[in-house]
Tab-separated table of C-alpha atoms in Angstrom:
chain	number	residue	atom	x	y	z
A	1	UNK	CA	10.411	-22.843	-13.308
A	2	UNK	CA	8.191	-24.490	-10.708
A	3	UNK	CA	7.218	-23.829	-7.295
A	4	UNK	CA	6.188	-26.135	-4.636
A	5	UNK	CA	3.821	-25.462	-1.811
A	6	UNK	CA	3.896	-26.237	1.842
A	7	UNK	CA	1.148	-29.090	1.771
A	8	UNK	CA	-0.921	-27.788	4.430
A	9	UNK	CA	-3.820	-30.904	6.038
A	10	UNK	CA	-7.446	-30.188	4.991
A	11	UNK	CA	-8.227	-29.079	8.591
A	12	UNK	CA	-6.107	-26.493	9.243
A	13	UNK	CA	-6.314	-25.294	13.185
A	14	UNK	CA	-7.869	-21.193	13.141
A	15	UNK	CA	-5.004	-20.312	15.790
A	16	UNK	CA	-2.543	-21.216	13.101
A	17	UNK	CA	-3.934	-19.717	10.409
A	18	UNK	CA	-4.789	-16.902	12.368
A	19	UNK	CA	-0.808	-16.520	13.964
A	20	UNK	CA	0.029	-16.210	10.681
A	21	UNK	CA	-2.264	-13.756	9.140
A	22	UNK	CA	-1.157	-11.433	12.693
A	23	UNK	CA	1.798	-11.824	12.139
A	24	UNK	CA	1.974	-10.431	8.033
A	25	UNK	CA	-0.597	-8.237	9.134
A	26	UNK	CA	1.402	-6.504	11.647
A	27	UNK	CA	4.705	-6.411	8.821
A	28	UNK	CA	2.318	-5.192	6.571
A	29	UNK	CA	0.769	-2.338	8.970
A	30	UNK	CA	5.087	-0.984	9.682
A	31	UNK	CA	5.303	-0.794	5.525
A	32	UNK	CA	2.175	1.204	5.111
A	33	UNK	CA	3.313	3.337	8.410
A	34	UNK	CA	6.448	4.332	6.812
A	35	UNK	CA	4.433	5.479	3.491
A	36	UNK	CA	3.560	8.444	5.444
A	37	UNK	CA	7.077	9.176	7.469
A	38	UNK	CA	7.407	12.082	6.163
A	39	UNK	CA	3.784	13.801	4.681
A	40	UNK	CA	1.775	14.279	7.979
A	41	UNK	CA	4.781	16.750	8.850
A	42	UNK	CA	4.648	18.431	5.556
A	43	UNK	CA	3.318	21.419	7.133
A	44	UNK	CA	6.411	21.595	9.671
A	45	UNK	CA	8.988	21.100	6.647
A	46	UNK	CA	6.960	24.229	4.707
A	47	UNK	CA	8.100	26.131	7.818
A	48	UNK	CA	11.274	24.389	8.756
A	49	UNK	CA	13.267	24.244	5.446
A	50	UNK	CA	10.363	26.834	3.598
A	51	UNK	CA	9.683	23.987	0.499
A	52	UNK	CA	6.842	24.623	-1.633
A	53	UNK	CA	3.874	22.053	-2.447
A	54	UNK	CA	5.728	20.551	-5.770
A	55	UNK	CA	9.185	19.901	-3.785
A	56	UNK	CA	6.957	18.143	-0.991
A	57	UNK	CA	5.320	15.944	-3.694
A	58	UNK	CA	8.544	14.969	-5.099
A	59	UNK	CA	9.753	13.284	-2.107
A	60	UNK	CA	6.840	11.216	-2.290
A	61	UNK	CA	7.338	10.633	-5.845
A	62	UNK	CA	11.295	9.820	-4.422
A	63	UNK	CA	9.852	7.295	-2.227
A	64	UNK	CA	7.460	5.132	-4.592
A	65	UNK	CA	10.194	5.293	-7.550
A	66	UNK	CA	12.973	3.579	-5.417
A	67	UNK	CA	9.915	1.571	-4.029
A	68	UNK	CA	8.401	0.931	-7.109
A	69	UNK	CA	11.715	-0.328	-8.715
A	70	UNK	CA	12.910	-2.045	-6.271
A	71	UNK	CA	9.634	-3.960	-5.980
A	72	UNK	CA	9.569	-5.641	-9.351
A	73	UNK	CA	13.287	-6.846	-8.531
A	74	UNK	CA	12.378	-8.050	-5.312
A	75	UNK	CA	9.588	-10.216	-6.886
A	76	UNK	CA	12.224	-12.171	-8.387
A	77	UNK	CA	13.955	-12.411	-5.154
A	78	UNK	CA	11.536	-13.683	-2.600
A	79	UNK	CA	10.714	-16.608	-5.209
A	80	UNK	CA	14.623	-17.222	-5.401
A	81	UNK	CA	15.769	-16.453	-1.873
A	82	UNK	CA	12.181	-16.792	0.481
A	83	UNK	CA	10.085	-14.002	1.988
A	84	UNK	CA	11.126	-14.502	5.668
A	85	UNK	CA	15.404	-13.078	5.053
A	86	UNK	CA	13.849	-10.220	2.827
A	87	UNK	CA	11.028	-9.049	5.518
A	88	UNK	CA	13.705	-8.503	8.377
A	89	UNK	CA	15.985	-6.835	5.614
A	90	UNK	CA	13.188	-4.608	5.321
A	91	UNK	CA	12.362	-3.714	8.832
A	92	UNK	CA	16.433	-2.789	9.479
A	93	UNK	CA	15.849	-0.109	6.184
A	94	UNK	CA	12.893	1.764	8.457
A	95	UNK	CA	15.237	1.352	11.487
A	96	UNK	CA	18.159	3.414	9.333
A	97	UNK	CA	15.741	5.571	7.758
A	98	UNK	CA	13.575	6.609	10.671
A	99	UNK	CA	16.806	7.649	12.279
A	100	UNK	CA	18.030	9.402	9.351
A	101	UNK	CA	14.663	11.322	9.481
A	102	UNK	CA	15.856	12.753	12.849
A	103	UNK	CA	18.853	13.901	12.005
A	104	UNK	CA	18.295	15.597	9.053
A	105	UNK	CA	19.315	19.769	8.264
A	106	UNK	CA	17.298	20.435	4.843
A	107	UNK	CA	15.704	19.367	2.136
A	108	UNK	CA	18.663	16.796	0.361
A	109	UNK	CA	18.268	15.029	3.763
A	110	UNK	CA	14.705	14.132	3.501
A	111	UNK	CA	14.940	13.351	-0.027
A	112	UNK	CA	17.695	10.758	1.226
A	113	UNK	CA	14.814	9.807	3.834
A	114	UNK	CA	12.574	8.684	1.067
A	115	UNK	CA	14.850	7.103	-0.744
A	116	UNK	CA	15.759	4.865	1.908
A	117	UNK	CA	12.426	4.168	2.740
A	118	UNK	CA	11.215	3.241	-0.371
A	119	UNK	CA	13.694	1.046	-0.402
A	120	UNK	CA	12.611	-1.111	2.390
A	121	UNK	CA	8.981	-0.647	1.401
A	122	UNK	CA	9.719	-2.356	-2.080
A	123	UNK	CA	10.043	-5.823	-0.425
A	124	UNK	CA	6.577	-6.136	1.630
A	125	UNK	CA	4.006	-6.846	-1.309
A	126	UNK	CA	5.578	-9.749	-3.278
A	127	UNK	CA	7.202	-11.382	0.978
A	128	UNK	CA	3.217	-10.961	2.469
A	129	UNK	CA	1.766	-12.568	-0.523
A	130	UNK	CA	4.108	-14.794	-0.918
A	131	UNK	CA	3.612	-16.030	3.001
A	132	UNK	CA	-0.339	-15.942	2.555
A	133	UNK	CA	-0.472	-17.927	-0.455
A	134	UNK	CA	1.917	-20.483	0.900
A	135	UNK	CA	1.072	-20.904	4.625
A	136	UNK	CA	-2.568	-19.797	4.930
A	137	UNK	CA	-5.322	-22.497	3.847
A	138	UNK	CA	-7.290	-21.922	1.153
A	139	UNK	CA	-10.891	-21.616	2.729
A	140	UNK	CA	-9.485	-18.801	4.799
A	141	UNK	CA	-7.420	-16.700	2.306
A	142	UNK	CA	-10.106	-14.259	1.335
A	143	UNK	CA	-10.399	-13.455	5.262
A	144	UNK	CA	-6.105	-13.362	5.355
A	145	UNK	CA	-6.502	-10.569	2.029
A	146	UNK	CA	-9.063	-8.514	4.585
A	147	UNK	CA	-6.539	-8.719	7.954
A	148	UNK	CA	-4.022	-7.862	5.614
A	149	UNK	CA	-5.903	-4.974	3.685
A	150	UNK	CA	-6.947	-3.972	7.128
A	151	UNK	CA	-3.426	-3.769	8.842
A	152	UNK	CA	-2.299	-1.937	5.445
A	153	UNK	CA	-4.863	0.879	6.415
A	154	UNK	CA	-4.217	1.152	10.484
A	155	UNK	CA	-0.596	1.919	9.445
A	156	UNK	CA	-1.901	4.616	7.240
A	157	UNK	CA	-4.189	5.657	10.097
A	158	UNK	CA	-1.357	5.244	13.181
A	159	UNK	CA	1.107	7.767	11.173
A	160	UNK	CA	-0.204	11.081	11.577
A	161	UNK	CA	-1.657	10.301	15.020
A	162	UNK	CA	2.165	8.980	15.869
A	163	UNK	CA	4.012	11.569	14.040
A	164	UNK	CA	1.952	14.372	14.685
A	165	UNK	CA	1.173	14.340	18.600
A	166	UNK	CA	4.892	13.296	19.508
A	167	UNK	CA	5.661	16.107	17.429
A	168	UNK	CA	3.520	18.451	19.429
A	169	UNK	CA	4.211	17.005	22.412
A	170	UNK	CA	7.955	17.081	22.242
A	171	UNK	CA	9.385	17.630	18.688
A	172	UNK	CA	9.737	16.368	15.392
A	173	UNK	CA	12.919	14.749	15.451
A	174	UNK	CA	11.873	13.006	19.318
A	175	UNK	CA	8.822	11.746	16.874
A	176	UNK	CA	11.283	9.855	14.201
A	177	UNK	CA	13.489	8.366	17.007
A	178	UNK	CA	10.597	6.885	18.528
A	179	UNK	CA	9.261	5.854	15.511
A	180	UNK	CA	13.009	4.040	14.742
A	181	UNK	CA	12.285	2.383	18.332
A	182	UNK	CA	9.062	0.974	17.313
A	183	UNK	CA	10.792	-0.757	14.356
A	184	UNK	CA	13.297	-2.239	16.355
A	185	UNK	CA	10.011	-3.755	18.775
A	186	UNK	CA	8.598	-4.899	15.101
A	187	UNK	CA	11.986	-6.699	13.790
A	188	UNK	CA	12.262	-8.476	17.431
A	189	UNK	CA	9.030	-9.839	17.343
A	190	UNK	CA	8.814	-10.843	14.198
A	191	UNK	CA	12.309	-12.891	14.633
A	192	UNK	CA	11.036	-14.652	17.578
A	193	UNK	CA	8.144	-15.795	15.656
A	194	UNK	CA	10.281	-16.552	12.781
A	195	UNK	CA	8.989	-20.426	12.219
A	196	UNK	CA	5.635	-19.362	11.819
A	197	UNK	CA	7.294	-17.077	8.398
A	198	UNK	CA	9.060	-19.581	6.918
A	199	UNK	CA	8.088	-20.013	2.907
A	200	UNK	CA	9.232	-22.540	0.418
A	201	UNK	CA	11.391	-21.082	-2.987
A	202	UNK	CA	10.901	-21.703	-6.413
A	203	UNK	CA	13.251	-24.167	-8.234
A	204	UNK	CA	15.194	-23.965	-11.478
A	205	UNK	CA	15.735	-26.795	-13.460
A	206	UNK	CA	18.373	-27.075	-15.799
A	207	UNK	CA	15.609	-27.856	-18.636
A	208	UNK	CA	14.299	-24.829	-18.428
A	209	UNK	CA	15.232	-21.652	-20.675
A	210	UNK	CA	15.817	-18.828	-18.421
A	211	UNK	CA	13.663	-16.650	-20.451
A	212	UNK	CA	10.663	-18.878	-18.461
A	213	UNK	CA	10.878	-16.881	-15.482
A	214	UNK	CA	9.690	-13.680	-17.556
A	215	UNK	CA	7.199	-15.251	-19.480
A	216	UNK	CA	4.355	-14.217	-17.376
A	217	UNK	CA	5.313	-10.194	-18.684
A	218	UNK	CA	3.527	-11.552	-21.662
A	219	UNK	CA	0.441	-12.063	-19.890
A	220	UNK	CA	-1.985	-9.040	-20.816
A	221	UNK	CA	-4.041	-9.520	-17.517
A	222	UNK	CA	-0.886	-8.910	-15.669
A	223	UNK	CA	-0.066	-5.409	-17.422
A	224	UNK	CA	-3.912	-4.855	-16.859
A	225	UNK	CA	-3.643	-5.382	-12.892
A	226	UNK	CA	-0.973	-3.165	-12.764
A	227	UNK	CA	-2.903	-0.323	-14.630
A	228	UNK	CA	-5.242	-1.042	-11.967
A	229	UNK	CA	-2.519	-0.069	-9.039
A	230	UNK	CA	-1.641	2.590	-10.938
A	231	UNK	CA	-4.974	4.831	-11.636
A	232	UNK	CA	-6.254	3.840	-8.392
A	233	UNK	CA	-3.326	4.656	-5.956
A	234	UNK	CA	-2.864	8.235	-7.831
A	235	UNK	CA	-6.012	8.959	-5.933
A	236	UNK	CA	-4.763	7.683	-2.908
A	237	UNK	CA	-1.678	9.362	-3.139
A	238	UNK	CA	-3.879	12.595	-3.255
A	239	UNK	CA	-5.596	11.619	-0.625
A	240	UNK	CA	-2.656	11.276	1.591
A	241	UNK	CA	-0.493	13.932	0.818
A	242	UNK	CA	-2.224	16.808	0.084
A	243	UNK	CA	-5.969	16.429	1.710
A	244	UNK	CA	-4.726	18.248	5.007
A	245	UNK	CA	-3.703	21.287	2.910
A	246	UNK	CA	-6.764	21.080	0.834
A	247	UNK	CA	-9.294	20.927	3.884
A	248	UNK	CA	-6.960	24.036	5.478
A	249	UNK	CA	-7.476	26.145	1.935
A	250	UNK	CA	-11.121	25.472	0.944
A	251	UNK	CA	-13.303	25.228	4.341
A	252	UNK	CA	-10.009	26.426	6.952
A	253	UNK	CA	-9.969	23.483	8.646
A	254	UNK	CA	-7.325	23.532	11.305
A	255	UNK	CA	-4.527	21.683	11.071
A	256	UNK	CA	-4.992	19.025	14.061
A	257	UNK	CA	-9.228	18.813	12.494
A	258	UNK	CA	-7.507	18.679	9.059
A	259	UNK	CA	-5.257	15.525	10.199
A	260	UNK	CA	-8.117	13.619	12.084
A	261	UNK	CA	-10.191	13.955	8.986
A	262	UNK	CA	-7.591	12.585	7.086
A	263	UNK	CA	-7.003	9.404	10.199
A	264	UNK	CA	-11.009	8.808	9.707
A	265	UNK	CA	-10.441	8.205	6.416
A	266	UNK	CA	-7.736	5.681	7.269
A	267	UNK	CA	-9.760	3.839	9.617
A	268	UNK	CA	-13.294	4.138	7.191
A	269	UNK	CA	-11.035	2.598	4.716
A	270	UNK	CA	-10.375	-0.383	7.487
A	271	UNK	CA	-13.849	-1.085	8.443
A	272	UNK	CA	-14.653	-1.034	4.945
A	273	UNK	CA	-11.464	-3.964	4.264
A	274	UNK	CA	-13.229	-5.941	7.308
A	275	UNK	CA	-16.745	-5.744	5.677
A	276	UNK	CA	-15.014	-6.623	2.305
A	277	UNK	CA	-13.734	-9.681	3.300
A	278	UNK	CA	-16.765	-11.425	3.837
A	279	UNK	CA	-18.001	-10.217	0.143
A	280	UNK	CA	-14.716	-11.592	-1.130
A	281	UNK	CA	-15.376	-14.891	0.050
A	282	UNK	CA	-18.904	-14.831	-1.499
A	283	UNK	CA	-18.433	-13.727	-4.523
A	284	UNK	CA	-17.235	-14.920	-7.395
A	285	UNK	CA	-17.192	-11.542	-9.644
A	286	UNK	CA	-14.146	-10.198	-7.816
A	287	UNK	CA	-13.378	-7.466	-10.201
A	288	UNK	CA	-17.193	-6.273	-10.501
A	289	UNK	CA	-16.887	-6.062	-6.574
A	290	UNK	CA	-13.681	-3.748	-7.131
A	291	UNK	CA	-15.486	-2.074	-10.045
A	292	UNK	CA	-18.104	-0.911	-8.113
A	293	UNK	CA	-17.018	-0.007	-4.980
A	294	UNK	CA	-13.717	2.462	-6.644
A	295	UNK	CA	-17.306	3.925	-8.617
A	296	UNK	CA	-18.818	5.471	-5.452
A	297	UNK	CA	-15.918	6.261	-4.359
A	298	UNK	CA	-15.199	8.331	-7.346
A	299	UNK	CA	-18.109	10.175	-7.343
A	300	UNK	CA	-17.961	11.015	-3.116
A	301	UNK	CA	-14.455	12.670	-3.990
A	302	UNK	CA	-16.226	14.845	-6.886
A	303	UNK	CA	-18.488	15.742	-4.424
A	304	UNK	CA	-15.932	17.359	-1.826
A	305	UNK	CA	-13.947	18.938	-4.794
A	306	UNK	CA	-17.325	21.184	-5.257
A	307	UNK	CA	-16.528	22.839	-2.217
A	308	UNK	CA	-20.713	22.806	-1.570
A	309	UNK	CA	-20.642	20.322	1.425
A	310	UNK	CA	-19.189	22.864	3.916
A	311	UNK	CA	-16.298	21.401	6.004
A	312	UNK	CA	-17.819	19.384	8.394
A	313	UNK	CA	-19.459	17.989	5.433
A	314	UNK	CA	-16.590	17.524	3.175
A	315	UNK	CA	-14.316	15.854	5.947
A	316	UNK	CA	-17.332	13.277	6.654
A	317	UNK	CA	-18.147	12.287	2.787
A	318	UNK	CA	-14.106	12.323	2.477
A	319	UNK	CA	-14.318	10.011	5.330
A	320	UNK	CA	-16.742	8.233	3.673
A	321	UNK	CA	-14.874	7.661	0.718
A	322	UNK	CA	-12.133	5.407	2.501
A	323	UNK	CA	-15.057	3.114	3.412
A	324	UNK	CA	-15.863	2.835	-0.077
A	325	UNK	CA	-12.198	2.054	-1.254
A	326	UNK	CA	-11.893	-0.162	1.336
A	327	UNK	CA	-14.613	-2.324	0.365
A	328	UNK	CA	-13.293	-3.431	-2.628
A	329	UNK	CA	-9.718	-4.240	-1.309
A	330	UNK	CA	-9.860	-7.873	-0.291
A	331	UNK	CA	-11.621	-8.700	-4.174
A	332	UNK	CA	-8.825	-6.626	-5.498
A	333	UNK	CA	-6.116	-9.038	-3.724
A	334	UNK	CA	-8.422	-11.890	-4.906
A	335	UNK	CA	-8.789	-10.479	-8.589
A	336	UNK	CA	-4.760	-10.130	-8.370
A	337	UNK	CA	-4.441	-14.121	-7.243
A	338	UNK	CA	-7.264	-14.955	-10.052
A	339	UNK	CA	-4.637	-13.533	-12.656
A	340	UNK	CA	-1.714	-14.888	-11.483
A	341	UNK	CA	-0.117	-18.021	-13.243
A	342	UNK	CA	0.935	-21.224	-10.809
A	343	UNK	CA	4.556	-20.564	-9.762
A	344	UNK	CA	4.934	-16.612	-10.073
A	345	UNK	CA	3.366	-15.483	-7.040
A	346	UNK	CA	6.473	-13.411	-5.937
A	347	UNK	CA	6.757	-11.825	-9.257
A	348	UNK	CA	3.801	-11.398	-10.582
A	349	UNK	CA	2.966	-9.156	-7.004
A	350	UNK	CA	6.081	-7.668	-7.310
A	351	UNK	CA	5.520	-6.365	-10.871
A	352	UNK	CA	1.567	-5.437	-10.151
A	353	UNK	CA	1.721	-3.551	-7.298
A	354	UNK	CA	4.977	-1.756	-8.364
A	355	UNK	CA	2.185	-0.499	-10.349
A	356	UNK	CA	0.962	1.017	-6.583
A	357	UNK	CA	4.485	2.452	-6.437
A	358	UNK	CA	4.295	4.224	-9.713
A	359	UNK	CA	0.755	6.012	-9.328
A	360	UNK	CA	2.213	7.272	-5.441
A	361	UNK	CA	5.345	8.817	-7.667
A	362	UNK	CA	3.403	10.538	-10.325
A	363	UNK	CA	0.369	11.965	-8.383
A	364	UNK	CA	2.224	14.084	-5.902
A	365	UNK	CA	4.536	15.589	-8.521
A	366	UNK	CA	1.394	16.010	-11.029
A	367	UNK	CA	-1.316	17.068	-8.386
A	368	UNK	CA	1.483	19.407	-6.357
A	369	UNK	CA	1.425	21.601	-9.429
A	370	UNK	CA	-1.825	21.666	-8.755
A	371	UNK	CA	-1.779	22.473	-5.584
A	372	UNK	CA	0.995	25.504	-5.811
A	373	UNK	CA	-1.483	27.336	-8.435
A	374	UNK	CA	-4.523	26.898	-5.731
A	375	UNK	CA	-6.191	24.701	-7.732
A	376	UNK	CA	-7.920	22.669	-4.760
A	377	UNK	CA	-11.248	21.650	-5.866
A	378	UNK	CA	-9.619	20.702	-9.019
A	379	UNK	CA	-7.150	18.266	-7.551
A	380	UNK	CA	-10.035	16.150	-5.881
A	381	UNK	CA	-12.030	16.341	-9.475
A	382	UNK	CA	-8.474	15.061	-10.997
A	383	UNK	CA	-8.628	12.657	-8.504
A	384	UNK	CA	-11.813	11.398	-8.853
A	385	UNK	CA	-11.236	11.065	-12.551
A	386	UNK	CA	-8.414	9.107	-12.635
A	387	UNK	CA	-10.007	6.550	-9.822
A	388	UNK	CA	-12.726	6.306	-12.836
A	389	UNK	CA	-10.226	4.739	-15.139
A	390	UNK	CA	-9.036	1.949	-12.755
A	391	UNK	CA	-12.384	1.104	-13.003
A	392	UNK	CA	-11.937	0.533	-16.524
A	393	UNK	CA	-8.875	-1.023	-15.675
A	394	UNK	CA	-10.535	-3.848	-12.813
A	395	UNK	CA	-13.055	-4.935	-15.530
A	396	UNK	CA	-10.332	-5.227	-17.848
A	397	UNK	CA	-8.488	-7.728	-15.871
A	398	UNK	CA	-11.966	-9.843	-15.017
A	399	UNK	CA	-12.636	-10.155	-18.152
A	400	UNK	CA	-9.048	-11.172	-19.262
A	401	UNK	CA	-8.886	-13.727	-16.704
A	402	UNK	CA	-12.683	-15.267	-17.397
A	403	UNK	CA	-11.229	-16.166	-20.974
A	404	UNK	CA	-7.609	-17.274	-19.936
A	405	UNK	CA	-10.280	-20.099	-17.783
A	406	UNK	CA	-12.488	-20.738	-20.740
C-alpha cells in the first residue's frame, strides 16, 4: 500500500492555504455541533419523556458507539474512496437526523437520533485529516491543527446557545428543524467549493499482501494515541453532558447561568486552541506540551468538585479549565501526525480518535450512575482522575515515537 501526495510548490499562496483550512474548519465545527444535538436539552427530555440521568447518558454513549465504530471503518474508506464523497455523505446524515430529532414522541426516538448521528459524525476525523495533510503546506499545518481544533470547539460552543434560545424562543422541535436548515446551508457551500476538497487515494498494488493495510495495528504508539482519546475525552464527555446539572445541584445555578458556564468553557477551550497553535509550531516536545497542559487542567476540575469555590467561582475555574485543554490540542494533532506511518493517514485517524468515540460512550453511562446517586463533586474528582491517566498516556506515545526515529 502506498499513497501519493498532491505535490504542492514550495511557496504556497496564504489565501489558498487559508480557503482550505476555512473550509475543513467549518465541516469540522457542523460535526462537533451535532455532538451536542441532543444534551443541552437534556433538561427538557427529563420533563418531556421523564428519563433519568443514566438513560440520558446512554444516548450519548448510543452516539459515540455507532460513531466510534463507524470511524475506524471509515479510515479505511477515505484512503480507498477520498475524503471529499464521504464529507457530503456526512452532512446529508445531520440533515436526516436533525429532522428526525423534531419529530420524535419518546425516548426509542432519540435513541434513533443518536444513532444516526453518530453515524455521520464517524466520517469527519480520518476526511479533515486526510484534506490537511494532503492539501495544506507543511510550514502551515501546525496553524491548520489550531483553525481546526478551534472550529471543533465553536461547534461545541454554538450548540447550546442554538438549541437552547430557539428552544425558548419558540420550541424544541422549531430548534432541530432549524438546525436541519443550517446543514443543508453547510452541504451547499461546501459543494460549491468542492475543488478546493479534492484529495488523492491510496493505491493497491497487486504485490502487496492485503494484510499490509493493517499492519500499522501493530504499531504500539498507535494503540497508545488512542488510549490518549480515550482517558481524555471521558472528561470531556463529563464536561458536556452533565456540568449543567452539576452546577444546578451543588451551587443552584440556574439553568440559562448553568448553560453559559458551560458555552465559556467552549469558547476558553478555543482561545486556548488559537494560543496553542503557535506553541505547536515551536516546539518540538509535542506530547510534553499535551502532557502538561491536560495536568492543570486536571487539577482546576478537582478544584470545582470540592464544592469550596462558590458558584461564581466554580463556573469561572470550570471555564478556565477549557483554556487549559485547549492549549494542548494543536500538539495533540501534531503528536498524532508524529506517530503516524507514511501512507495511513486515513486509518491511522480513523482508528485513534475512534478512541475519542469510545471515552464519549463510556463516561456518560459510567458518570450518569453517578450522577442519579447525587454524587456531584465526585463525578468532577472521577473526572479529573481519569484526565490524569491520558497524561500517562501522551508521554507514552512521545516516547514511543522518539525511539521508532532513533
Amino acid at each position: 500500500m502506498t499513497s501519493t501526495s498532491l505535490h504542492l510548490p514550495l511557496a504556497v499562496p496564504l489565501k489558498q492555504d487559508a480557503t482550505i483550512i476555512g473550509l475543513v474548519g467549518l465541516a469540522h465545527a457542523s460535526s462537533h455541533f451535532a455532538h451536542l444535538l441532543l444534551a443541552p436539552l437534556f433538561p427538557v427530555f427529563m420533563t418531556e419523556f421523564g428519563l433519568s440521568y443514566a438513560e440520558l447518558g446512554l444516548l450519548m454513549t448510543t452516539f459515540f458507539v455507532v460513531s466510534g465504530l463507524g470511524q475506524a471503518s471509515a479510515g479505511f474508506a477515505v484512503d480507498r474512496l477520498g475524503a471529499r464523497p464521504l464529507l457530503f455523505v456526512a452532512l446529508g446524515i445531520f440533515v436526516l437526523a436533525c429532522g428526525a430529532a423534531s419529530l420524535v414522541t419518546g425516548y426509542a426516538g432519540l435513541v434513533g437520533v443518536a444513532a444516526l448521528a453518530g453515524l455521520g459524525n464517524a466520517i469527519f476525523h480520518p476526511v479533515d485529516f486526510t484534506i490537511l495533510n494532503q492539501r495544506v503546506s507543511a510550514p502551515r499545518l501546525g496553524h491548520a491543527f489550531s483553525a481546526h481544533g478551534l472550529t471543533g470547539y465553536l461547534g461545541w460552543a454554538a450548540a447550546p446557545v442554538f438549541l437552547v434560545t430557539l428552544s425558548s424562543l419558540y420550541n424544541w422541535r422549531t430548534a432541530y428543524l432549524a438546525a436541519a436548515v443550517m446543514y443543508v446551508g453547510i452541504l451547499v457551500w461546501l459543494i460549491l467549493q468542492r475543488d478546493k476538497l479534492s484529495t488523492q487515494v491510496a493505491v493497491q498494488h497487486a504485490d502487496v499482501g492485503a494484510e499490509h493495510s493493517m499492519a500499522f495495528m501493530k504499531l504500539p504508539v498507535v494503540w497508545w494515541c488512542f488510549a490518549f482519546f480515550l482517558f481524555s475525552t471521558m472528561t470531556l464527555a463529563v464536561v458536556q453532558s452533565f456540568s449543567v446539572s452539576i452546577l444546578k445541584a451543588m451551587h443552584g445555578v440556574s439553568f440559562e447561568a448553568a448553560t453559559l458556564t458551560l458555552t465559556a468553557y467552549m469558547l476558553c477551550g478555543a482561545v486556548g486552541i488559537f494560543v496553542g497553535g503557535f506553541v505547536a509550531a515551536r516546539t518540538g516536545h509535542s506530547d510534553r506540551v499535551v502532557a502538561i497542559s491536560m495536568a492543570v487542567a486536571a487539577v482546576l476540575l478537582a478544584l470545582c468538585g470540592t464544592g469550596l469555590l462558590g458558584a461564581t467561582g466554580t463556573m469561572v475555574v470550570l471555564a478556565g479549565t477549557g483554556f487549559a485543554v485547549g492549549i494542548g490540542g494543536p500538539s495533540r494533532d501534531m503528536m498524532i501526525k508524529n506517530a503516524t506511518p507514511q501512507g495511513a493517514t486515513g486509518r491511522v485517524y480513523g482508528l485513534v480518535y475512534s478512541g475519542l468515540d469510545t471515552g464519549f460512550a463510556l463516561s456518560p453511562f459510567v458518570f450518569g450512575v453517578f450522577m442519579d446517586r447525587g454524587w456531584y463533586g465526585a463525578t468532577l474528582f472521577g473526572a479529573a482522575a481519569v484526565l490524569l491517566l491520558s497524561v500517562v498516556a501522551a508521554l507514552g506515545v512521545g516516547q514511543r515515537t522518539a525511539r521508532s526515529r532513533r
